[in-house]
Amino acid sequence: MTRRFDADGNRRAPDELIVEEPMSIRLDGELIATTMRTPGDDFELAVGFCVTEGVLHDVPVRSVRYCGQGPAAESEFNDVTVDTGGLAPTPTP
């Protein structure tokens, strides 16, 4: 709850908070990065990251999916795999 002040005085009111969570990005199952993001558009973020980092080159993306390993509430949507069917080059650290 927050306290809002306006011409009519002040009152308590609920407020929305922006959430930031980690997201692991995998390329063909291999972890290549973990980044912080506001949830939403995770697949686009994962593919865009792979493109801008040069790890996709000219390889087509077959699918993008969530692949969380832990309890659903904690990690189900925090782990994304970009799948090229093994056609992408092996990432180097």
Coordinates of C-alpha atoms in Angstrom, one line a residue:
M1 CA 0.0 0.0 0.0
T2 CA 1.1 3.5 -0.7
R3 CA -0.1 6.9 0.5
R4 CA -1.4 9.1 -2.4
F5 CA -1.5 12.9 -2.1
D6 CA -3.6 15.0 -4.3
A7 CA -6.0 18.1 -4.3
D8 CA -8.5 16.0 -2.2
G9 CA -6.0 15.2 0.5
N10 CA -4.3 11.9 1.0
R11 CA -5.4 8.3 1.0
R12 CA -4.0 4.8 1.1
A13 CA -4.1 3.0 -2.2
P14 CA -2.5 -0.1 -3.8
D15 CA 0.4 0.4 -6.1
E16 CA 2.0 -1.7 -8.8
L17 CA 5.7 -2.7 -8.5
I18 CA 7.9 -3.5 -11.5
V19 CA 9.4 -6.9 -11.1
E20 CA 12.9 -7.8 -12.3
E21 CA 14.0 -11.4 -12.6
P22 CA 16.9 -13.4 -13.9
M23 CA 16.6 -15.2 -17.2
S24 CA 19.0 -17.9 -18.4
I25 CA 19.4 -18.2 -22.1
R26 CA 20.4 -21.5 -23.7
L27 CA 21.4 -22.2 -27.2
D28 CA 20.6 -25.8 -28.2
G29 CA 20.5 -26.6 -24.5
E30 CA 23.9 -25.0 -23.7
L31 CA 23.8 -22.2 -21.2
I32 CA 25.3 -19.0 -22.9
A33 CA 24.1 -16.2 -20.6
T34 CA 22.0 -15.1 -17.7
T35 CA 20.5 -11.6 -17.8
M36 CA 18.1 -9.6 -15.7
R37 CA 14.9 -8.5 -17.3
T38 CA 11.3 -7.5 -16.7
P39 CA 9.2 -10.5 -17.5
G40 CA 7.5 -10.5 -20.9
D41 CA 8.7 -11.0 -24.5
D42 CA 11.2 -13.5 -23.2
F43 CA 11.5 -15.4 -26.4
E44 CA 12.1 -12.3 -28.4
L45 CA 14.8 -11.2 -25.9
A46 CA 16.5 -14.6 -26.0
V47 CA 16.6 -14.7 -29.8
G48 CA 17.7 -11.0 -30.0
F49 CA 20.5 -11.7 -27.5
C50 CA 21.7 -14.6 -29.6
V51 CA 21.6 -12.5 -32.8
T52 CA 23.4 -9.5 -31.3
E53 CA 26.1 -11.6 -29.7
G54 CA 26.7 -13.3 -33.1
V55 CA 26.1 -16.8 -31.9
L56 CA 23.3 -17.6 -34.4
H57 CA 25.2 -16.4 -37.5
D58 CA 22.9 -17.5 -40.4
V59 CA 21.5 -20.5 -38.6
P60 CA 17.6 -20.6 -38.6
V61 CA 15.8 -20.9 -35.3
R62 CA 13.6 -23.9 -35.1
S63 CA 11.9 -23.2 -31.8
V64 CA 12.1 -21.2 -28.6
R65 CA 10.7 -22.6 -25.4
Y66 CA 10.8 -22.4 -21.6
C67 CA 12.9 -25.1 -20.0
G68 CA 12.9 -24.4 -16.3
Q69 CA 14.3 -27.2 -14.1
G70 CA 13.3 -26.1 -10.6
P71 CA 10.0 -25.5 -8.9
A72 CA 7.5 -23.9 -11.2
A73 CA 7.0 -20.8 -9.1
E74 CA 10.7 -20.1 -9.0
S75 CA 12.1 -20.9 -12.4
E76 CA 9.6 -22.2 -14.9
F77 CA 9.7 -19.0 -16.9
N78 CA 13.3 -17.9 -16.1
D79 CA 15.1 -20.4 -18.4
V80 CA 14.7 -20.2 -22.2
T81 CA 16.2 -22.4 -24.9
V82 CA 16.7 -21.2 -28.4
D83 CA 16.8 -24.4 -30.6
T84 CA 18.5 -24.6 -33.9
G85 CA 18.6 -28.4 -34.1
G86 CA 22.3 -28.4 -33.3
L87 CA 23.2 -26.2 -36.3
A88 CA 24.5 -23.2 -34.3
P89 CA 28.2 -23.2 -33.6
T90 CA 29.3 -24.2 -30.1
P91 CA 29.5 -21.1 -27.9
T92 CA 32.9 -20.2 -26.5
P93 CA 33.2 -18.6 -23.0

